[in-house]
Tab-separated table of C-alpha atoms in Angstrom:
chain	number	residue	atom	x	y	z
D	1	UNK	CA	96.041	60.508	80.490
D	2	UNK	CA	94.343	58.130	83.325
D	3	UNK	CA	95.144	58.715	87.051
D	4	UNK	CA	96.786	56.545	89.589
D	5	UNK	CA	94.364	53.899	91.350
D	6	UNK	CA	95.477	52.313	94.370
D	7	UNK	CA	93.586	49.039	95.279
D	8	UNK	CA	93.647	48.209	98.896
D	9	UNK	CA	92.915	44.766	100.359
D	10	UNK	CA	92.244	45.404	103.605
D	11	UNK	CA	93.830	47.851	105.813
D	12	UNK	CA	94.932	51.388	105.647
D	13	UNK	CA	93.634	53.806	108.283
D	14	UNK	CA	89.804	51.932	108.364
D	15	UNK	CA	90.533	49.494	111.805
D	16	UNK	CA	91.774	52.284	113.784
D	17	UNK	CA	91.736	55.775	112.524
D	18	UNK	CA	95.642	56.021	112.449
D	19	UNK	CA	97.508	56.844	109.359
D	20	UNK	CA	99.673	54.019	107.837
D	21	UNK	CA	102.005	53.999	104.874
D	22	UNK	CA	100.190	53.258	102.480
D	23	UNK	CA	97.343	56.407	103.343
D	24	UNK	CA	100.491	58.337	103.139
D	25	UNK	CA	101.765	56.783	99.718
D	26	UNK	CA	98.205	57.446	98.012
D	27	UNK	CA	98.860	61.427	98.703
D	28	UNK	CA	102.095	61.508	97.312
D	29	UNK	CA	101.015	60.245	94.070
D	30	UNK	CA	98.801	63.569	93.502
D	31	UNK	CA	101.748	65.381	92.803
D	32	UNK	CA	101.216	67.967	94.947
D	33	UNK	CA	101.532	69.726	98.258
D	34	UNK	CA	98.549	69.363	100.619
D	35	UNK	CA	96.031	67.864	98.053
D	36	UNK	CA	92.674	67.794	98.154
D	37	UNK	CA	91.331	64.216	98.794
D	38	UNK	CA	86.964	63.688	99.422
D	39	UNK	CA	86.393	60.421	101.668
D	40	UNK	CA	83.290	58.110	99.627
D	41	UNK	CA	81.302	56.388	102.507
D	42	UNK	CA	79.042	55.250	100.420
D	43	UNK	CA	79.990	51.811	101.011
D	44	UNK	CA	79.278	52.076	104.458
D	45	UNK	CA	75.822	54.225	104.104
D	46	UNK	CA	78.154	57.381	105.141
D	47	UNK	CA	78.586	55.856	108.446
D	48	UNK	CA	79.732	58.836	110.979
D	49	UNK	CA	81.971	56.415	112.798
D	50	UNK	CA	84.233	55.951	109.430
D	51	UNK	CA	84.189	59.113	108.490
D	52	UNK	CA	85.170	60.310	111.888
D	53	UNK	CA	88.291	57.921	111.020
D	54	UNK	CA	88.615	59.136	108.033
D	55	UNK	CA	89.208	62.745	109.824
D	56	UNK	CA	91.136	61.418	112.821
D	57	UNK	CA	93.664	60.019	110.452
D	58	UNK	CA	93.845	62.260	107.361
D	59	UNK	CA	94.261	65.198	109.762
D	60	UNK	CA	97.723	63.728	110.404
D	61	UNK	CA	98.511	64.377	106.870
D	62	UNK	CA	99.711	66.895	104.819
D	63	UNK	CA	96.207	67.193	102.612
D	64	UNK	CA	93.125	69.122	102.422
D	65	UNK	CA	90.258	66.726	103.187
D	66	UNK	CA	86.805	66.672	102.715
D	67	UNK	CA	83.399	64.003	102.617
D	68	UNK	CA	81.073	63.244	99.737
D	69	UNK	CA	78.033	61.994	101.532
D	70	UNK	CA	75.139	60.510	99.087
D	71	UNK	CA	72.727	59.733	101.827
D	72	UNK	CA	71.980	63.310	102.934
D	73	UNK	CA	68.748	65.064	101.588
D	74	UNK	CA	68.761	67.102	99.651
D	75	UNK	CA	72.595	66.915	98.566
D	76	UNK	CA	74.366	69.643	99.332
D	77	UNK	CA	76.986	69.795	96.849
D	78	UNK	CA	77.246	70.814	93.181
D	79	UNK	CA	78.411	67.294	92.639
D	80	UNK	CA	80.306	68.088	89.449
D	81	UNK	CA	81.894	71.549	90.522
D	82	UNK	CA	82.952	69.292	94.172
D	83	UNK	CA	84.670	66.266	91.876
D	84	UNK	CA	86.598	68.314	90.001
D	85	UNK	CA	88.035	69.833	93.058
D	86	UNK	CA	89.422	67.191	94.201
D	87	UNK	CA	93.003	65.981	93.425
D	88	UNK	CA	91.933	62.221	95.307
D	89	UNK	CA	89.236	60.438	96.278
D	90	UNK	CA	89.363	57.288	99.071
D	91	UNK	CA	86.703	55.250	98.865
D	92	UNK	CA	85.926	53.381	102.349
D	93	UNK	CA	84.519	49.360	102.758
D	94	UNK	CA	81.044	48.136	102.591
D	95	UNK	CA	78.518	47.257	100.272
D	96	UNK	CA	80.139	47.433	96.997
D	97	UNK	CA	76.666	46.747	95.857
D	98	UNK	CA	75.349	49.102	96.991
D	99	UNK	CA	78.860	51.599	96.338
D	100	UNK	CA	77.791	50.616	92.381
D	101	UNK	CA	73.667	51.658	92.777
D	102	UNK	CA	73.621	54.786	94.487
D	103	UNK	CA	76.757	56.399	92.306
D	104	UNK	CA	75.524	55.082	88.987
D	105	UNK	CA	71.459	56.816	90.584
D	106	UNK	CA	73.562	60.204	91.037
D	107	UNK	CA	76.305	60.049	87.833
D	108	UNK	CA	78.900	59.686	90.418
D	109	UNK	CA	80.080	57.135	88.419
D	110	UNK	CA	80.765	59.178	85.576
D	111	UNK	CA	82.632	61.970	87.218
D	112	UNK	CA	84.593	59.784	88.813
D	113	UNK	CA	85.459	58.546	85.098
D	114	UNK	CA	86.310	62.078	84.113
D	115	UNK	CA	88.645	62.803	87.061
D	116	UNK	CA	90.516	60.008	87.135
D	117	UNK	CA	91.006	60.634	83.203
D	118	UNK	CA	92.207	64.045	84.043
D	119	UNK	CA	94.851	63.160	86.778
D	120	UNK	CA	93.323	62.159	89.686
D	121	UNK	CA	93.945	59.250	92.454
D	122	UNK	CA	91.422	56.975	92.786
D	123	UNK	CA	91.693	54.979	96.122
D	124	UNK	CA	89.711	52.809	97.959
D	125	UNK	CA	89.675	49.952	100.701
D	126	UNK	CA	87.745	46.625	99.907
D	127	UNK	CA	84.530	47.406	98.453
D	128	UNK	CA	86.485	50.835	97.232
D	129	UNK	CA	89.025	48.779	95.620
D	130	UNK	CA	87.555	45.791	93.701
D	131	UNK	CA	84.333	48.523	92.400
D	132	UNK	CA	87.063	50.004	89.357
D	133	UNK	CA	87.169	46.593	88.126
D	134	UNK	CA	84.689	44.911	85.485
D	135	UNK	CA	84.173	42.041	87.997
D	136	UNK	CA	84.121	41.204	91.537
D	137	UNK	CA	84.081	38.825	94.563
D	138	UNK	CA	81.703	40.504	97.034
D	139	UNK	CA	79.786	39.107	99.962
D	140	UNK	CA	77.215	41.948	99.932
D	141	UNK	CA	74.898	39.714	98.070
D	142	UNK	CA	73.264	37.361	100.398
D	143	UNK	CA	75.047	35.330	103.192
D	144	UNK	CA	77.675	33.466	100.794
D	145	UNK	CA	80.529	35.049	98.281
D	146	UNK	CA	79.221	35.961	95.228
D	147	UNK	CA	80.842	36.942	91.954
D	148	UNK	CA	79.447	39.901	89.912
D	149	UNK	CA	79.945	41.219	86.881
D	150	UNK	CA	79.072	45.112	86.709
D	151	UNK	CA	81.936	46.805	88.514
D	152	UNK	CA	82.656	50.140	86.728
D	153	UNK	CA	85.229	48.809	84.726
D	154	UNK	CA	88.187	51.542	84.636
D	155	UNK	CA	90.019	48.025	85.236
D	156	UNK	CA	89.959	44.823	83.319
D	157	UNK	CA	88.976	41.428	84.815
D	158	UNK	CA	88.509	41.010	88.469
D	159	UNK	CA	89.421	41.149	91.794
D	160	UNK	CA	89.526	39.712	95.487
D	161	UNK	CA	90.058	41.683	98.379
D	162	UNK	CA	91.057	40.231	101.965
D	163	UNK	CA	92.406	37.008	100.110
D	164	UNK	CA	94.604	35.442	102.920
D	165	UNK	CA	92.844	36.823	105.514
D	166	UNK	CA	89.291	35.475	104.629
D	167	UNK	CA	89.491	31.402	104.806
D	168	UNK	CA	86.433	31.535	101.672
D	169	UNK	CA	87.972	33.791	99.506
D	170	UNK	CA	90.893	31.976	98.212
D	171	UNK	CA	88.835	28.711	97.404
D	172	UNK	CA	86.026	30.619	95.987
D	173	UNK	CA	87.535	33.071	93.832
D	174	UNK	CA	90.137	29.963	92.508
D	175	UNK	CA	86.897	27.968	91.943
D	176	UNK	CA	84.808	31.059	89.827
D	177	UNK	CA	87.554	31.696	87.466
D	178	UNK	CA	88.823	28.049	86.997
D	179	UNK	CA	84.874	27.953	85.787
D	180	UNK	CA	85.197	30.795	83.675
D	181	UNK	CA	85.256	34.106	85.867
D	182	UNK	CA	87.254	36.440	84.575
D	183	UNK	CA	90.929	36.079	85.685
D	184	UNK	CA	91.958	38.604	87.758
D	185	UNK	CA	93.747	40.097	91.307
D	186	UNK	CA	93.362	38.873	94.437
D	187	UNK	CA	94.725	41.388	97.528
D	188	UNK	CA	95.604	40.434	101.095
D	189	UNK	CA	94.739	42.894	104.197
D	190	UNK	CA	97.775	45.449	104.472
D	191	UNK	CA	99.009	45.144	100.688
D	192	UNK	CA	97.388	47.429	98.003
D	193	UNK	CA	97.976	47.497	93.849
D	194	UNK	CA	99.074	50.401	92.583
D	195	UNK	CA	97.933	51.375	88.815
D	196	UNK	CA	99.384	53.810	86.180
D	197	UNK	CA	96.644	54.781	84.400
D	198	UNK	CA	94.972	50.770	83.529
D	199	UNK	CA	98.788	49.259	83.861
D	200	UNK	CA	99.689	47.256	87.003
D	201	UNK	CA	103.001	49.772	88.433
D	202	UNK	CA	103.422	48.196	91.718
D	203	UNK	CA	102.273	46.293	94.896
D	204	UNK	CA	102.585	47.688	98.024
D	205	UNK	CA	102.356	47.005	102.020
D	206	UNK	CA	102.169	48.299	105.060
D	207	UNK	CA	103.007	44.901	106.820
D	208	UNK	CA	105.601	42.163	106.307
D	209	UNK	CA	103.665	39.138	104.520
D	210	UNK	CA	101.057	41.225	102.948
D	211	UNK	CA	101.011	40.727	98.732
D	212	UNK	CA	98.705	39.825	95.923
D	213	UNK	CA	98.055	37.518	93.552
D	214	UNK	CA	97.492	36.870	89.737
D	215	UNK	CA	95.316	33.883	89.445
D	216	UNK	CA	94.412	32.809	85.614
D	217	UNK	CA	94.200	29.791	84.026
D	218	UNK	CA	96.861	28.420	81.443
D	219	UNK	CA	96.384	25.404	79.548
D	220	UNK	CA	93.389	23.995	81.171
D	221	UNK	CA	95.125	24.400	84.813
D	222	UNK	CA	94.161	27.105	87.492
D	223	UNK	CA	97.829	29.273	88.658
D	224	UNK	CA	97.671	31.067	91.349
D	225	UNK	CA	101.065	33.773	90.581
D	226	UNK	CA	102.031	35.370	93.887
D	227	UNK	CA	102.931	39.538	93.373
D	228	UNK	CA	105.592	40.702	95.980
D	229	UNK	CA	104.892	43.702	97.516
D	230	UNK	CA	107.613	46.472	98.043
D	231	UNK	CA	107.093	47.391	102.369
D	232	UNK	CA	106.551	50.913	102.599
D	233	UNK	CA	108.544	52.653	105.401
């Protein structure tokens, strides 16, 4: 049976390097003490600034973690042997563009696939959250937002990250699907979905405020559904 995937917004330990509830909620759902969790810069072009965050604040944890980096050469790892290691994966902002190429280049894609349909978490901030879906609001295409259509699709329809926080990405993403995007999930900074396998389990926060969004249209008319999110202590 599928893994857990929890879909941040915006948020989590990326600003500062300090653990927050919600970096602390995506261990617990391994199921184990002191999992192993592997930090994906892709995103980012394994910037050493994030993944020093990454460090800083998952040191603080009760977990075993580790890095994935695709832009060293020659790779180091035995990238199959490594992804079955792990227990969770966070996958940091970016490029999601980008995120997409260089896994699908090295079959990350794929083994990500076959952990998270053997158990494991699947995290990710941003770029690291709206990439499981089969479409996406990204602005990693040009200057403007831009939808896509070739996320990895482990989830169905799309998603928005930094909804509220963003002043273009509510009017945009309403816009796209009211002409036909795929309905979908939009997520505010500091509030993160929480999937059961490919059902929709909970919505969570680290800030009052912070929640997401269904947005469809019924009968002809765009609906934007708010999703209250349960504040994690």
């Amino acid at each position: 049976m599928p893994g857990h995937i929890v879909a941040l917004g915006g948020g989590g330990f990326s600003a500062t390097g300090v653990p927050t509830p919600i970096d602390a909620f995506i261990l617990s759902l391994a199921g184990r003490p002191r999992p192993r969790i592997c930090f994906l810069g892709t995103a980012s072009g394994d910037a050493e600034s994030y993944l020093a965050r990454f460090y800083r604040a998952y040191a603080q944890l009760d977990c075993r973690p580790s890095d994935l980096p695709l832009f060293q050469t020659p790779l180091t790892h035995d990238l199959p042997r490594f992804v079955r290691e792990q227990q969770a994966f966070y996958v940091g902002g970016g490029s999601t563009t980008n995120l997409l190429a260089v896994w699908r280049l090295h079959g990350l894609d794929r083994l990500l696939r076959e952990a998270w349909d053997a158990g494991a978490v699947l995290a990710g901030m941003s770029a690291g959250a709206i990439c499981w879906f089969e479409a996406y609001l990204t602005d990693s295409v040009g200057s403007d937002l831009a939808p896509r259509q070739d996320g990895l699709g482990f989830l169905s329809g799309s998603a928005c990250p930094h909804f509220s926080d963003d002043p273009k990405r509510r009017p945009t993403y309403q816009r796209l699907i009211a002409e036909g995007f795929p309905a979908g999930l939009a997520i505010d900074d500091g509030a993160a979905l929480h999937f059961r396998g490919r059902e929709l389990a909970d919505v969570v926060s680290e800030r009052a405020g912070a929640q997401a969004y269904q947005i469809f249209v019924r009968d002809g008319h765009l609906v934007e559904e708010p999703l209250q999110a349960r504040l994690l202590g």
